[in-house]
Amino acid sequence: MMNAPEDFDLNGVLYRARKLNAMDQLFLVQKLTPLAASLVPVIQAAAREASNGPLAGALLKMEVGDLMPLAQGIASLPEADTKAILARCLSHVQRGVTSQAGTSWANVWSTSAEAPMFDDLDLFTMLTIVAHVVKKDLAPFFGALFSGSTGAGLLRTATS
């Protein structure tokens, strides 16, 4: 049975993330595992800042220096892997377009053009969407990083 998509708001824009299939999950685990060590300090800093609020909001407010471990981790990935991670995650996300008739959904990523479908999607927004997809679908694999609303496991030790 397929899990229902999960809606989330990012800077006032509604997005819907569909569940990744098992092969896409495996691909992401393989590609993201080397980033785990560089992601931990960033998530810990965001969790401290967020207290009991959403991590995405805290990430948006972080200073550049606080994001450097993650930036260095991303920089260490081969370019092809980085593009594949972005494409794989973004291809499972849609953006809500609201009108008087209601909300319609449009794909965020064009697999044929290998590009975002919206001109206003900047790198930080795309990375935040990717982080949401990873958190939603890979929590069993990265549970120490992503369990709980502001974090438990590794994150709890940083906020306790």
XYZ file of C-alpha atoms in Angstrom:
160
model
C 0.000 0.000 0.000
C 1.396 3.391 -1.009
C 1.859 6.030 1.681
C 0.029 9.305 1.202
C 2.111 12.276 0.064
C 3.214 14.706 2.770
C 2.524 18.421 2.361
C 4.907 21.010 3.810
C 5.309 24.782 3.683
C 8.588 26.432 2.794
C 8.737 30.230 2.833
C 4.996 30.473 2.226
C 5.007 28.016 -0.692
C 3.184 24.695 -0.363
C 5.022 21.546 -1.482
C 3.993 17.901 -1.597
C 6.550 15.106 -1.277
C 5.606 11.676 -2.588
C 7.153 8.567 -1.037
C 10.390 7.353 -2.592
C 10.390 3.774 -3.831
C 12.823 1.306 -2.255
C 15.386 1.558 -5.069
C 15.445 5.370 -4.866
C 15.859 5.078 -1.096
C 18.789 2.709 -1.541
C 20.405 5.038 -4.083
C 20.132 7.989 -1.688
C 21.478 6.046 1.280
C 24.507 5.038 -0.785
C 25.145 8.601 -1.984
C 24.368 10.443 1.273
C 26.168 8.243 3.777
C 29.502 10.059 3.210
C 27.730 13.344 4.081
C 26.477 12.163 7.472
C 29.578 13.314 9.353
C 29.393 16.810 7.839
C 25.647 17.041 8.384
C 25.677 16.276 12.125
C 27.188 19.615 13.300
C 24.823 21.598 11.066
C 21.725 19.750 12.292
C 22.924 20.040 15.910
C 23.381 23.820 15.548
C 19.959 24.157 13.908
C 18.353 22.062 16.662
C 19.878 24.313 19.349
C 18.574 27.382 17.520
C 15.139 25.905 16.835
C 14.463 24.786 20.414
C 11.024 23.293 19.840
C 10.388 24.921 16.448
C 10.930 23.596 12.934
C 14.478 22.838 11.844
C 13.884 24.329 8.372
C 13.295 27.768 9.886
C 16.442 27.512 11.981
C 18.477 26.389 8.954
C 17.308 29.438 7.008
C 18.581 31.729 9.795
C 22.000 30.100 10.227
C 25.202 32.035 9.628
C 27.380 30.981 6.696
C 30.130 29.802 9.043
C 27.718 27.402 10.748
C 26.886 25.847 7.371
C 30.517 25.293 6.369
C 30.762 21.634 7.483
C 27.812 20.787 5.253
C 29.160 22.911 2.392
C 32.495 21.098 2.632
C 30.732 17.730 2.644
C 28.709 18.642 -0.421
C 31.842 19.951 -2.147
C 33.537 16.591 -1.584
C 30.851 14.709 -3.538
C 31.449 14.049 -7.216
C 29.403 16.442 -9.374
C 27.449 13.592 -10.956
C 26.411 12.308 -7.499
C 25.302 15.777 -6.395
C 23.147 16.236 -9.488
C 21.718 12.734 -9.143
C 20.768 13.317 -5.486
C 19.032 16.604 -6.314
C 17.206 15.117 -9.298
C 16.150 11.963 -7.472
C 14.681 13.885 -4.528
C 13.155 16.805 -6.445
C 11.472 14.467 -8.943
C 9.287 13.219 -6.071
C 8.089 16.709 -5.094
C 5.283 18.880 -6.413
C 4.463 22.530 -5.771
C 0.994 23.741 -4.889
C -0.519 26.401 -7.114
C -3.588 27.890 -5.455
C -6.474 29.443 -7.358
C -10.186 29.991 -6.757
C -10.783 26.458 -7.996
C -8.483 25.069 -5.301
C -4.919 23.822 -5.235
C -3.391 22.132 -8.232
C -0.005 20.456 -8.157
C 2.909 20.865 -10.563
C 6.141 18.881 -10.622
C 9.119 20.747 -9.172
C 11.642 18.907 -11.382
C 11.591 18.071 -15.084
C 13.272 14.702 -15.565
C 13.452 15.186 -19.337
C 15.077 18.655 -19.099
C 17.005 17.741 -15.923
C 16.105 21.146 -14.497
C 13.738 22.781 -12.001
C 10.319 23.714 -13.336
C 10.192 27.001 -11.409
C 12.612 29.891 -11.984
C 12.429 31.019 -8.352
C 13.839 27.755 -6.975
C 17.272 28.765 -5.738
C 19.945 26.390 -4.475
C 19.105 26.826 -0.800
C 15.403 26.139 -1.448
C 16.246 23.038 -3.462
C 18.592 21.790 -0.734
C 15.928 22.406 1.917
C 13.410 20.407 -0.143
C 15.971 17.618 -0.555
C 16.584 17.640 3.216
C 12.826 17.306 3.773
C 12.611 14.330 1.398
C 15.626 12.671 3.013
C 14.223 13.226 6.500
C 10.800 11.909 5.499
C 11.910 8.829 3.599
C 15.235 7.840 5.134
C 14.583 8.311 8.840
C 15.059 4.573 9.521
C 18.553 4.755 8.014
C 19.542 8.099 9.493
C 17.388 7.812 12.622
C 20.068 9.137 14.951
C 19.993 12.395 13.003
C 16.332 12.777 12.193
C 14.178 11.226 14.921
C 11.702 13.511 16.665
C 10.466 17.000 15.779
C 13.665 18.836 16.736
C 15.792 15.769 17.075
C 16.699 12.989 19.386
C 19.614 10.611 19.426
C 22.631 12.636 18.280
C 20.607 15.831 18.290
C 19.220 15.352 21.797
C 22.724 15.336 23.222
C 23.318 18.712 21.588
C 20.126 20.282 22.948
C 19.889 18.644 26.369
